[in-house]
Coordinates of C-alpha atoms and ligand atoms in Angstrom, one line a residue:
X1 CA -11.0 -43.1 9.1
X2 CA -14.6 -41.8 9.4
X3 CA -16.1 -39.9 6.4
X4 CA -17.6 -37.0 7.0
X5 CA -21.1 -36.9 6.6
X6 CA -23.9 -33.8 5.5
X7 CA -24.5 -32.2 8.5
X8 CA -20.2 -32.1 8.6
X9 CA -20.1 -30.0 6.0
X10 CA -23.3 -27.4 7.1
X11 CA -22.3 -23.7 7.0
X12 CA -24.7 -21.4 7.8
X13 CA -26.7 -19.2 5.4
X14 CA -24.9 -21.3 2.6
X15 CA -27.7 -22.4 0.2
X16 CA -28.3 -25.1 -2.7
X17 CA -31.3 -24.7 -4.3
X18 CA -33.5 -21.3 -5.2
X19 CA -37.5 -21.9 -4.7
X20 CA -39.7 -19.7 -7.0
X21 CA -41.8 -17.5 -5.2
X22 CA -45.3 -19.1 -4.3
X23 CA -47.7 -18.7 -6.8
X24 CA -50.6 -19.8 -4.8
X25 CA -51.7 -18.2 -1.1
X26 CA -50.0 -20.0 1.8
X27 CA -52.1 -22.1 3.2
X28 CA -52.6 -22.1 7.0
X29 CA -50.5 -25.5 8.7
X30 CA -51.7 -27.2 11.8
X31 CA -50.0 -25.9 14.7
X32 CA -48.2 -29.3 15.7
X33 CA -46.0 -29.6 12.2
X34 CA -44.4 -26.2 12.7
X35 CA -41.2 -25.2 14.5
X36 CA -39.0 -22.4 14.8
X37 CA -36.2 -24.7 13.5
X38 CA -35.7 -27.5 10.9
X39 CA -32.2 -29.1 11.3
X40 CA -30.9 -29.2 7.8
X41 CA -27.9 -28.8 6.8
X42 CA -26.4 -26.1 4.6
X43 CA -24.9 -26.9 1.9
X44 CA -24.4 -25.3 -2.0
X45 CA -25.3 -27.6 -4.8
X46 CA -21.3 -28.3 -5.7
X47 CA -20.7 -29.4 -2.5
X48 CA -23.8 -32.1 -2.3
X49 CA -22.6 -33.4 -6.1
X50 CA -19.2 -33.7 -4.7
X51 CA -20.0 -35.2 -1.3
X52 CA -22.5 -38.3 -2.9
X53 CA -19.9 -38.4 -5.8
X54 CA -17.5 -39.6 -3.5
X55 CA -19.4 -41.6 -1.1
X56 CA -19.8 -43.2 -4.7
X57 CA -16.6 -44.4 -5.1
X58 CA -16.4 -46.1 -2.0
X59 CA -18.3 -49.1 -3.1
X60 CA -16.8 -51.5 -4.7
X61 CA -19.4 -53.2 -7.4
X62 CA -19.1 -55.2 -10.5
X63 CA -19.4 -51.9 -12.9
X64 CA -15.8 -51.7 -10.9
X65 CA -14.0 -54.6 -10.3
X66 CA -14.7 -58.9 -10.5
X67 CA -16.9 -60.2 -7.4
X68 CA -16.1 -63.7 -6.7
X69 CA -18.9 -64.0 -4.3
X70 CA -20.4 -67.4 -4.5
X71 CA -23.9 -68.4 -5.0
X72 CA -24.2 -65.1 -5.2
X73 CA -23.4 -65.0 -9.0
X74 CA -22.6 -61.4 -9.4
X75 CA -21.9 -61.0 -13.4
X76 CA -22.1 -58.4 -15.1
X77 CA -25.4 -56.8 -15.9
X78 CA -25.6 -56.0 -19.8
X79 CA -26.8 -52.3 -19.7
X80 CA -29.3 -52.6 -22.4
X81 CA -31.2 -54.8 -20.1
X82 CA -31.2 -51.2 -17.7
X83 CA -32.2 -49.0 -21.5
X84 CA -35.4 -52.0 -22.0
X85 CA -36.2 -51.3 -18.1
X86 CA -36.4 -47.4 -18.5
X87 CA -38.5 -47.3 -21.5
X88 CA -41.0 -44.7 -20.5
X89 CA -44.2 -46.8 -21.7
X90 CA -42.8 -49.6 -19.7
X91 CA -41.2 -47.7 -16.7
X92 CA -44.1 -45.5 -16.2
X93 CA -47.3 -47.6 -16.2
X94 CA -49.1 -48.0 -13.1
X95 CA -49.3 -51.3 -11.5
X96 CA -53.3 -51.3 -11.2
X97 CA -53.5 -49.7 -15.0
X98 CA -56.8 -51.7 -17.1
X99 CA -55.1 -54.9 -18.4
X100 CA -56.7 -53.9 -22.3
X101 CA -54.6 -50.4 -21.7
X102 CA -51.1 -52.1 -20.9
X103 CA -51.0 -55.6 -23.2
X104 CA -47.7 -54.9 -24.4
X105 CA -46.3 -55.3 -20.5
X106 CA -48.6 -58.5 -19.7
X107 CA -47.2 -60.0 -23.1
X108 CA -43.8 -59.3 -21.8
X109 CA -44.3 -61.0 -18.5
X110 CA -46.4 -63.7 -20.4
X111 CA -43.2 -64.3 -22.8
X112 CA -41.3 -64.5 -19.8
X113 CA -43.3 -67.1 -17.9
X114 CA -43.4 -69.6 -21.1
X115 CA -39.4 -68.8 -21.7
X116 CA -38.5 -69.6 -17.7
X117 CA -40.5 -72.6 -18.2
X118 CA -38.6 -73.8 -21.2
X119 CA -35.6 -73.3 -20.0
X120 CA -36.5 -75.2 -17.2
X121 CA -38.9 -77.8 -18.7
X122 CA -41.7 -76.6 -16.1
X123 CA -45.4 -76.5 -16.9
X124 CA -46.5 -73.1 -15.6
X125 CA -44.4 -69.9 -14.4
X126 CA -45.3 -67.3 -11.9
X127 CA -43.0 -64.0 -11.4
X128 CA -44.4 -62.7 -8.1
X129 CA -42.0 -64.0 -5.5
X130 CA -40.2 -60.7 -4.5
X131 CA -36.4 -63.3 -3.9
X132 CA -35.4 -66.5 -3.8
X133 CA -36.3 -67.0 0.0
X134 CA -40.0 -65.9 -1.7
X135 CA -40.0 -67.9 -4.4
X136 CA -38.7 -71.1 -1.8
X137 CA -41.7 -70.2 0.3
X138 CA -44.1 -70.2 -2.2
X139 CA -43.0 -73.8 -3.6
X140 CA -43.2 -74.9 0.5
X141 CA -46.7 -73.7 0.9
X142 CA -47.5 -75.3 -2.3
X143 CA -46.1 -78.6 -1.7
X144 CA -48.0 -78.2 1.8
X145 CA -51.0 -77.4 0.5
X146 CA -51.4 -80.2 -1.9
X147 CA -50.8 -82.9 0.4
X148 CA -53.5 -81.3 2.6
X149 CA -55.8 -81.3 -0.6
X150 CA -55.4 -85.3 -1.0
X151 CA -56.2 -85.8 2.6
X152 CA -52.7 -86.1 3.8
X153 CA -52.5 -83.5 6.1
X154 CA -49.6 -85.6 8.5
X155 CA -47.1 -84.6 6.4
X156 CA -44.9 -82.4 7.6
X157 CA -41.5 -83.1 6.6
X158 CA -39.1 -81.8 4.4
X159 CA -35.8 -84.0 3.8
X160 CA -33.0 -80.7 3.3
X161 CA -29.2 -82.7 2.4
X162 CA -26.4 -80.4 4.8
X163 CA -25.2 -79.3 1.8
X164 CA -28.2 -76.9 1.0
X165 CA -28.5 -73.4 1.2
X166 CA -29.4 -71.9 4.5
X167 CA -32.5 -70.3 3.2
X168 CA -33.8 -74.0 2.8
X169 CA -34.4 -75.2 6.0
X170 CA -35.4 -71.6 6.9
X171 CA -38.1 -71.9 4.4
X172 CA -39.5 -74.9 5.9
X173 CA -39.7 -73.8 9.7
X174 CA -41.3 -70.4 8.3
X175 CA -43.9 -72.8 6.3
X176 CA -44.8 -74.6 9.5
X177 CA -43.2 -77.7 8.1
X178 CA -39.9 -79.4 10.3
X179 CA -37.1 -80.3 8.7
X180 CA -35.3 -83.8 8.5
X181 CA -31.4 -82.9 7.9
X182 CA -29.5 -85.6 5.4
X183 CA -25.8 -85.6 5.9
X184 CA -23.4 -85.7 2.7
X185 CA -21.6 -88.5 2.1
X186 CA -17.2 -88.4 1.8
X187 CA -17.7 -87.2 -1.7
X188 CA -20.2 -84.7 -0.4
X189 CA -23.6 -86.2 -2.0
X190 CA -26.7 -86.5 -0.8
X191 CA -26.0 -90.3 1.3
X192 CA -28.8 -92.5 -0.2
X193 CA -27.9 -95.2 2.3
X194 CA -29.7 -92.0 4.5
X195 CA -32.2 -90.9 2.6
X196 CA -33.5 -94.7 2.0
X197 CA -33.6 -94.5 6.1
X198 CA -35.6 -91.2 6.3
X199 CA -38.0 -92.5 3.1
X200 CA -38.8 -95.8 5.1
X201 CA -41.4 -97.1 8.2
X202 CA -43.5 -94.7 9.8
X203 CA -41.1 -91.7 9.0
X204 CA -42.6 -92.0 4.7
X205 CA -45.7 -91.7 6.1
X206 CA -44.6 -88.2 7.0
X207 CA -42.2 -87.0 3.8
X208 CA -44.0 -84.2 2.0
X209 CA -40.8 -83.5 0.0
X210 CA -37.0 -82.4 -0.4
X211 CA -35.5 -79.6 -1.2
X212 CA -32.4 -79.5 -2.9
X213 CA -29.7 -76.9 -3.8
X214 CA -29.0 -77.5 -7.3
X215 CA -25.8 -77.7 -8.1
X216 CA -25.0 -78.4 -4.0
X217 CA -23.6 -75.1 -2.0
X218 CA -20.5 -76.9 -3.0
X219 CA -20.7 -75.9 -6.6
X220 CA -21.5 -80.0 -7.2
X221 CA -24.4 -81.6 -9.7
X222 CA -25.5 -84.9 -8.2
X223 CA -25.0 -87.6 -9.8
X224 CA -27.7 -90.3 -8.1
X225 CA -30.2 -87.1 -8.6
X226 CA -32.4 -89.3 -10.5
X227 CA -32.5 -92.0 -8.1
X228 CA -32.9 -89.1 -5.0
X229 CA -36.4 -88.2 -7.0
X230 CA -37.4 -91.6 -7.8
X231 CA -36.8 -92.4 -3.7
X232 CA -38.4 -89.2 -2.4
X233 CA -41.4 -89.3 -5.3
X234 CA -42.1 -93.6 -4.5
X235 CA -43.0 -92.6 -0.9
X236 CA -45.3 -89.6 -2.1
X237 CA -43.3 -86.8 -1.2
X238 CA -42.6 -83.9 -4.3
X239 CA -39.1 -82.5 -4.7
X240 CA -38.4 -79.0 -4.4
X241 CA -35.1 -77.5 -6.5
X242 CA -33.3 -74.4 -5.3
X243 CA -32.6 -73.2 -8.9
X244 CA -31.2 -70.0 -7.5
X245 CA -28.0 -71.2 -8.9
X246 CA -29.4 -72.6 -12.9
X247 CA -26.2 -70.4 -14.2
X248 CA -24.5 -74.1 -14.0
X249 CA -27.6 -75.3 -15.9
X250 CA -29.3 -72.7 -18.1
X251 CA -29.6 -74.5 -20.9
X252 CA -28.0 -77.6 -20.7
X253 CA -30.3 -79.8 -18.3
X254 CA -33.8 -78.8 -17.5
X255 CA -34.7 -79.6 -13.5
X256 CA -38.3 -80.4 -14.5
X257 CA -37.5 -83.1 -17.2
X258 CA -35.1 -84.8 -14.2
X259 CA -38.6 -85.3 -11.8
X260 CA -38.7 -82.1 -9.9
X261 CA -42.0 -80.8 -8.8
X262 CA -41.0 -77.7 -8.6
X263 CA -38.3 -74.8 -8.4
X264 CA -37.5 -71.6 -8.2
X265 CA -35.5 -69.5 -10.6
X266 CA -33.3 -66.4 -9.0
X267 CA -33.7 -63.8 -11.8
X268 CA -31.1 -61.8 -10.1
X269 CA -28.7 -64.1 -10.5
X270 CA -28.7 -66.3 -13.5
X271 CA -30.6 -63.3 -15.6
X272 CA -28.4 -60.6 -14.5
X273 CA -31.0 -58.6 -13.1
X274 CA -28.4 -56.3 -10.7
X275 CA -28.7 -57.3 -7.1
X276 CA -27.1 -56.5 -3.5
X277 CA -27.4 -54.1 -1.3
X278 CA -30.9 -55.6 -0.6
X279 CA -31.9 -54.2 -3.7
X280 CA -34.9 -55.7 -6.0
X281 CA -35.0 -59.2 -6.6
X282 CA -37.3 -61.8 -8.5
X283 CA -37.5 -65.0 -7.3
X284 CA -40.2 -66.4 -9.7
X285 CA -41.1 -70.3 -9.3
X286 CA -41.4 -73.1 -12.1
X287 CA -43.7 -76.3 -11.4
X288 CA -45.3 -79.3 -13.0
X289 CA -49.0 -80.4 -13.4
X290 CA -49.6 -81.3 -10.0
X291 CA -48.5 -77.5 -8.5
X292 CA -50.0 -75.1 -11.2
X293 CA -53.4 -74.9 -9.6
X294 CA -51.7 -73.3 -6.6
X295 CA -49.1 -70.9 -7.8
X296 CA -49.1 -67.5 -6.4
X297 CA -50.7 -65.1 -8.3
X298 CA -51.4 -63.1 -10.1
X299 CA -49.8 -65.0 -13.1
X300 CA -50.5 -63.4 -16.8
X301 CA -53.0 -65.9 -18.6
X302 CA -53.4 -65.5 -23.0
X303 CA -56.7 -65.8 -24.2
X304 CA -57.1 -69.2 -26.3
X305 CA -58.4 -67.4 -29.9
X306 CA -56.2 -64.7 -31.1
X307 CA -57.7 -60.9 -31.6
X308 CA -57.7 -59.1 -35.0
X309 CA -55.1 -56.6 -34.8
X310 CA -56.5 -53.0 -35.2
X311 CA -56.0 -52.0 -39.1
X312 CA -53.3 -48.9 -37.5
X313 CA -51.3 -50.9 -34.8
X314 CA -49.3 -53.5 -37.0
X315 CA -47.2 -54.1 -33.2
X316 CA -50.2 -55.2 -31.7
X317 CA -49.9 -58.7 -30.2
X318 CA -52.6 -60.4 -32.1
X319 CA -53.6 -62.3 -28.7
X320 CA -55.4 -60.6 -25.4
X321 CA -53.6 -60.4 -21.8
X322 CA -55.4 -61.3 -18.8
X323 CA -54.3 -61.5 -14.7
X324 CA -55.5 -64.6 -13.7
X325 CA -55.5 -66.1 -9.8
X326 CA -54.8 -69.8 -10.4
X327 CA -57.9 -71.9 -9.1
X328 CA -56.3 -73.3 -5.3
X329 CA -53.7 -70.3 -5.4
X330 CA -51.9 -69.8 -2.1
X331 CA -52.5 -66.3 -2.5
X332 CA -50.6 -63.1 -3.1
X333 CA -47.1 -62.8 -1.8
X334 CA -46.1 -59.4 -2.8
X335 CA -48.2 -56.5 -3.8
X336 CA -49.1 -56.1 -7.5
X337 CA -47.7 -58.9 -9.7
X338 CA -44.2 -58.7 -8.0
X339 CA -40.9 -56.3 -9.4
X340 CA -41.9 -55.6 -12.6
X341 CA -38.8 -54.0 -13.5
X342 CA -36.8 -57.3 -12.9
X343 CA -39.0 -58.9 -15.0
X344 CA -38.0 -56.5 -17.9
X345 CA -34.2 -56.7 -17.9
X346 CA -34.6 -60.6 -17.4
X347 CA -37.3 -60.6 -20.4
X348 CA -34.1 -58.3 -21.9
X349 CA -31.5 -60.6 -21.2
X350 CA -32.7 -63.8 -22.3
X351 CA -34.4 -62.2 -25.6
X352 CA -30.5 -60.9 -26.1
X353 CA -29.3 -64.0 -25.8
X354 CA -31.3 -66.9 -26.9
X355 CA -31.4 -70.1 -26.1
X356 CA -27.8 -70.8 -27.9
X357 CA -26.6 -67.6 -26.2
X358 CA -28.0 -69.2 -22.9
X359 CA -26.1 -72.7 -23.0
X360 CA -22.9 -70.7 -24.0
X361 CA -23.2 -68.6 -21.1
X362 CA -23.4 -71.6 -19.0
X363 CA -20.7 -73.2 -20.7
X364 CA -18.7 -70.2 -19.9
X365 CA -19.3 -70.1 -16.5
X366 CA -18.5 -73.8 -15.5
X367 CA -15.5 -73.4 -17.6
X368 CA -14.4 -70.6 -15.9
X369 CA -15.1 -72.0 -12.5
X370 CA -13.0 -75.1 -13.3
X371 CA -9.9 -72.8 -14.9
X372 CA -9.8 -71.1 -11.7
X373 CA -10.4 -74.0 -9.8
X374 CA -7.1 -75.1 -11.7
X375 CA -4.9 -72.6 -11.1
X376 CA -5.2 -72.4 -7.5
X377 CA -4.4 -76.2 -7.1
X378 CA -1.7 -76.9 -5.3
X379 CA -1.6 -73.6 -3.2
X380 CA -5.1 -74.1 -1.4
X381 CA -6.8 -77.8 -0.4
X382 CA -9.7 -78.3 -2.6
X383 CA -12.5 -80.0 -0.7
X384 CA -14.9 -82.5 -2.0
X385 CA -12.8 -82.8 -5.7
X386 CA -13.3 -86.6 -6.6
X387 CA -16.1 -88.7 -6.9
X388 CA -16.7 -91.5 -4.6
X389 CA -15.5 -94.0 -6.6
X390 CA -12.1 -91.7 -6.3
X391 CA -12.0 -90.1 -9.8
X392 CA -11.0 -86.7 -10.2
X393 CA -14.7 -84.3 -10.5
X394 CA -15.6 -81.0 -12.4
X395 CA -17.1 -78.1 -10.4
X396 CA -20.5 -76.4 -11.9
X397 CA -20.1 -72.9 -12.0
X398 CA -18.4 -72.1 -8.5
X399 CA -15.8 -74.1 -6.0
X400 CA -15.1 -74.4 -2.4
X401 CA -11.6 -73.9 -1.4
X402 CA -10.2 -74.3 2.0
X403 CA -8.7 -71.1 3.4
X404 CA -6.1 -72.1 6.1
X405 CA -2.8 -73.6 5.7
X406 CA -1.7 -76.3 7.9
X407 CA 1.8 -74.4 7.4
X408 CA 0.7 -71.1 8.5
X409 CA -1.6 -71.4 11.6
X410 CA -3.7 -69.0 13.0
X411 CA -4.4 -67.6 9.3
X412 CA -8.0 -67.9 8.5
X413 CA -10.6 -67.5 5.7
X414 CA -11.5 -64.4 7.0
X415 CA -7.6 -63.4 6.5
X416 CA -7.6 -64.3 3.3
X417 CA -10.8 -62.3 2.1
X418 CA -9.6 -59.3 3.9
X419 CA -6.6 -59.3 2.1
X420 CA -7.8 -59.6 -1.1
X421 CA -9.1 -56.5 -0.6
X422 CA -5.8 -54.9 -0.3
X423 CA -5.3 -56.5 -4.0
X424 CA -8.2 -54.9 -5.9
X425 CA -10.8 -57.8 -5.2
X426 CA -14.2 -57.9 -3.9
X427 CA -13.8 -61.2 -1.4
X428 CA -15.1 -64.6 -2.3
X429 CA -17.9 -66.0 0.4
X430 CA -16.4 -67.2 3.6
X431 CA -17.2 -69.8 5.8
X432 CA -19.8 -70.6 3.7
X433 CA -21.0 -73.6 3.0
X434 CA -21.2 -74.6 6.5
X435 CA -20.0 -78.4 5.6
X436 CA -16.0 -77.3 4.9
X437 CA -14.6 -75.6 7.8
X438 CA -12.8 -72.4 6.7
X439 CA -14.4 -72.4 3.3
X440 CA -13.8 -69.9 0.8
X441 CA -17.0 -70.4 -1.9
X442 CA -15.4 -69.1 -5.4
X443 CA -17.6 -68.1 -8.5
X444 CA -16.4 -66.4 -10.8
X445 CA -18.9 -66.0 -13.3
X446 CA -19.4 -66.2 -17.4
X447 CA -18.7 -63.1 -17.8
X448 CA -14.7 -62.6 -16.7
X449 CA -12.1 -62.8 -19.1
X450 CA -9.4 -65.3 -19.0
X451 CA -7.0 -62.6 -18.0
X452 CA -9.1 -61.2 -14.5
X453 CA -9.1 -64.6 -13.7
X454 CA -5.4 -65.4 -14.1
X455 CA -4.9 -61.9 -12.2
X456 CA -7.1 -63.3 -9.1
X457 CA -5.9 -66.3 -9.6
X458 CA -2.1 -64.8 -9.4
X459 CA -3.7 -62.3 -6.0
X460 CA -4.5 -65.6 -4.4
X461 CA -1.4 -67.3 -5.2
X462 CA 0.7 -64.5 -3.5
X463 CA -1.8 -64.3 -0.4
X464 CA -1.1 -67.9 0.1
X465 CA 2.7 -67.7 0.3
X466 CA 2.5 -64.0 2.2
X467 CA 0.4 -66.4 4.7
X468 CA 3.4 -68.2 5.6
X469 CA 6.1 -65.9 5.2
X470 CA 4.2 -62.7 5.9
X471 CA 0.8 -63.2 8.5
X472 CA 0.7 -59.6 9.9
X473 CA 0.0 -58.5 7.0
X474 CA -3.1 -60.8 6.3
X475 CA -4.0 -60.6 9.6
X476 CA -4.2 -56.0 9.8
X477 CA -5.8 -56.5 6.1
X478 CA -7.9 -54.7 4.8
X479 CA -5.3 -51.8 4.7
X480 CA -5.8 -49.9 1.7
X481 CA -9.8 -49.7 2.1
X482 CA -11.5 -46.7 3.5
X483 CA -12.7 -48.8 6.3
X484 CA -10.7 -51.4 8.3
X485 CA -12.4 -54.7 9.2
X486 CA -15.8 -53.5 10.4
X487 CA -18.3 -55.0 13.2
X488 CA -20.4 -56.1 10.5
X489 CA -23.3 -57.6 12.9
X490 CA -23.1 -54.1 14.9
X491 CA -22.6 -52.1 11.4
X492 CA -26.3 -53.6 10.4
X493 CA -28.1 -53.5 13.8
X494 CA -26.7 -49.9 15.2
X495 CA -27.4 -47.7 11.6
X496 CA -26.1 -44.1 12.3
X497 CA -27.4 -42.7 9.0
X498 CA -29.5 -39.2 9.0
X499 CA -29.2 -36.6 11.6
X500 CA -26.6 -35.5 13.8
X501 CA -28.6 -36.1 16.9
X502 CA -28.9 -40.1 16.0
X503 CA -24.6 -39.7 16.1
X504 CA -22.5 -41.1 18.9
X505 CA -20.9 -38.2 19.9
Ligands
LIG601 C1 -29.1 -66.5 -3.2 C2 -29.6 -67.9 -2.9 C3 -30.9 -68.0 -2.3 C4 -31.7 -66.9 -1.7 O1 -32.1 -65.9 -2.7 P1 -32.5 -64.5 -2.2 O2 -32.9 -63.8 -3.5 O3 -31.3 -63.8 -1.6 O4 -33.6 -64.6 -1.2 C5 -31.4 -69.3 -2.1 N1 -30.6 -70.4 -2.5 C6 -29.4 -70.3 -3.0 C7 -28.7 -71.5 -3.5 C8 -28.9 -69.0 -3.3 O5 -27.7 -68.9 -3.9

């Protein structure tokens, strides 16, 4: 099925909008921007409302159904963090306006930098980062510019365990650094009996840090995570937590307090800042003592003596906003002083919440995690579920499950996520992480109620048994979707979007 797009529904003469007549004398154009034709299509104003109306409702997205996609943490987006982002004083002031004619907005963002470092237990806050990747770089380059700054310029290498996100070694080759991969253990931990190895001889010499997905890309908390710092830290390298995933820990355990050096916080994520689609994201980054000097900047600094607040402004903050380039800075990493906007409806949520809102919510979403984890037991293999001592182990806030059947070969993950479709869902991650083969990553977030779960968890249920009795029909799923299974590499390289000339015919 192909839907039609504009151009398809072009009918000549057929008009949508009315333009005044000028009111000023045309102006002569130079003779290279005009034609004879312009190739737009026709089209009256019902028909355009109609025909992006409807494109509309083609995409699935939480405001529509639950979207188990994990470590992607799509929850639900409170709208009034969308009404705090759309306030006209906020939503209108220009990014290069005089700091003394916008101190409300820096007080925001100041707020926000000492509330992410609370929650985190981190010294000093910058918002810039545009994503998480951002934010990942920025703590690399930091990390790499400090051992440069005590003289240690050799090292170069950054321990990543195979359990982290893929954006983590990434990081490392884009910062120039190499990465030293440390396999999981049975109970899929980071193996200390390998990162002793790698943190010993000539190869210490070399350490400037680890990065860490915190909790694992298996949904796991580490256990010997104090003892991982304590190794790494002993040998002089600084440890790096990818906090992209803190809705496990909001509130409950605070990655600076553990050791870490430094982290970075996905406010799309955890602070339901709406994400996808490559939209907006803020990937802001926490450290400790020994980074702040080199945070990206512009970071919003408070003057140290409060201001007399004018006699007929009783809102006024009392204190005076300042940009402020931390003193070894590794420089700007996104224009202005990052996506403002974010910013707001994370400043939103967290204010909505407070901190006791915040360790419910994380509460919530590992309980959630594990319910669903629970139901599906005994229908799908669950990876990676005991300790290695052989005790049974609590998820954080998402789980891997494994999606093939020794019963019911040739079904795979990708089966199974195309037929959920069919059910009403948006598909969990698959084959992702790279560490269980057929994986289905499962997160379902704080903010489902126990009946959606049961209802996905009942979907899933009858997917596994129609894989055995019923493959053909996991196998031609999606079937009830307006597209089939799509080329997704080709969909994203070979974009047929504007005119009918860039069409295959
Ligand atoms: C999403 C995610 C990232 C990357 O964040 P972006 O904002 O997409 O760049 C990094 N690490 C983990 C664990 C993530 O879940």
């Amino acid at each position: 099925m192909s839907e039609p797009i504009i151009y398809d529904l072009s009918t000549p003469g057929r008009s949508g909008v009315n333009l005044p007549a000028p009111d000023v004398p045309p102006a002569p154009l130079p003779n290279e921007l005009l034609r004879d034709d312009l190739p737009l299509p026709e089209v009256g104003e019902l028909q355009v409302v109609r025909h992006f109306v409807r494109l509309s409702q083609l995409n699935y997205s939480i405001d529509t159904g639950l979207y188990p996609l994990g470590s992607c943490t799509m929850k639900y987006n409170p709208k009034v963090n969308e009404d705090a982002a759309r306030l006209p004083g906020l939503a209108q002031l220009h990014p290069l306006a005089d700091p003394d004619s916008c101190q409300g907005a820096l007080m925001l963002m100041h707020e926000l930098q000492s509330w992410l470092g609370e929650i985190s237990g981190f010294d000093a806050v910058s918002l810039t980062p545009a994503a998480g990747a951002q934010g990942e770089f920025a703590g690399i380059l930091m990390i790499r510019q400090y051992h440069i700054d005590r003289g240690e310029p050799q090292r170069d290498i950054i321990l990543v365990p195979d359990s982290a996100h893929g954006t983590n070694p990434a990081t490392v080759t884009m910062a120039g650094l190499r990465v030293q991969q440390l396999p999981a253990n049975a109970a899929g931990e980071v193996d200390l009996a390998a990162l002793r190895e790698a943190c010993s001889g000539e190869n210490a010499k070399h350490v400037a840090g680890m990065m860490m997905t915190m909790p694992s890309t298996l949904g796991l908390f580490e256990p010997s995570i104090v003892q991982v710092i304590e190794l790494v830290q002993s040998v002089g390298g600084l440890m790096y937590m990818d906090g992209a995933n803190m809705n496990a820990l909001m509130a409950v355990v605070k990655p600076g307090k553990l050791g870490f050096d430094c982290m970075h916080y996905n406010l799309h994520k955890t602070f339901s800042t709406p994400h996808g689609g490559g939209g907006p994201g803020s990937g802001a980054v926490g450290v400790n003592d020994k980074l702040r000097d080199y945070l990206p900047g512009p970071v919003v600094r408070r003057d140290d003596a409060p201001v007399a607040a004018p006699a007929d402004d009783k809102d006024a903050p009392g204190w005076r906003y300042d940009w402020h380039m931390p003193a070894k800075s590794i420089g700007r990493l996104k224009a202005f002083a990052g996506n403002f906007g974010m910013h707001l409806r994370a400043y939103a949520y967290i204010r909505a919440y407070g901190g006791e809102g915040l360790r419910q919510v994380t509460r919530c979403a590992v309980l959630n995690a594990n319910y669903l984890r629970e139901k599906l037991r005994g229908e799908y293999a669950l990876p990676y579920d005991q300790t290695a001592a052989g005790a049974r182990r609590y998820c954080g806030h998402e789980f891997v499950v494994r999606g093939a059947f020794d019963d019911a070969p040739g079904v795979h993950a990708l089966d199974i996520s195309k037929r959920l479709i069919d059910y009403g869902f948006h598909p969990p991650t698959n084959y992702f992480p790279l560490i269980v083969p057929e994986a289905l990553l499962i997160e379902p977030t704080e903010t489902e109620t126990k009946d959606d779960l049961d209802e996905l968890a009942e979907a899933m249920r009858a997917i596994a048994k129609e894989a055995r009795d019923q493959p053909q029909l996991l196998h031609d799923a999606p079937s009830s979707a307006p597209v089939r299974r799509l080329d997704e590499a080709k969909a994203a390289r070979q974009l047929h979007l504007c005119c009918p000339a860039a069409r295959p015919a």
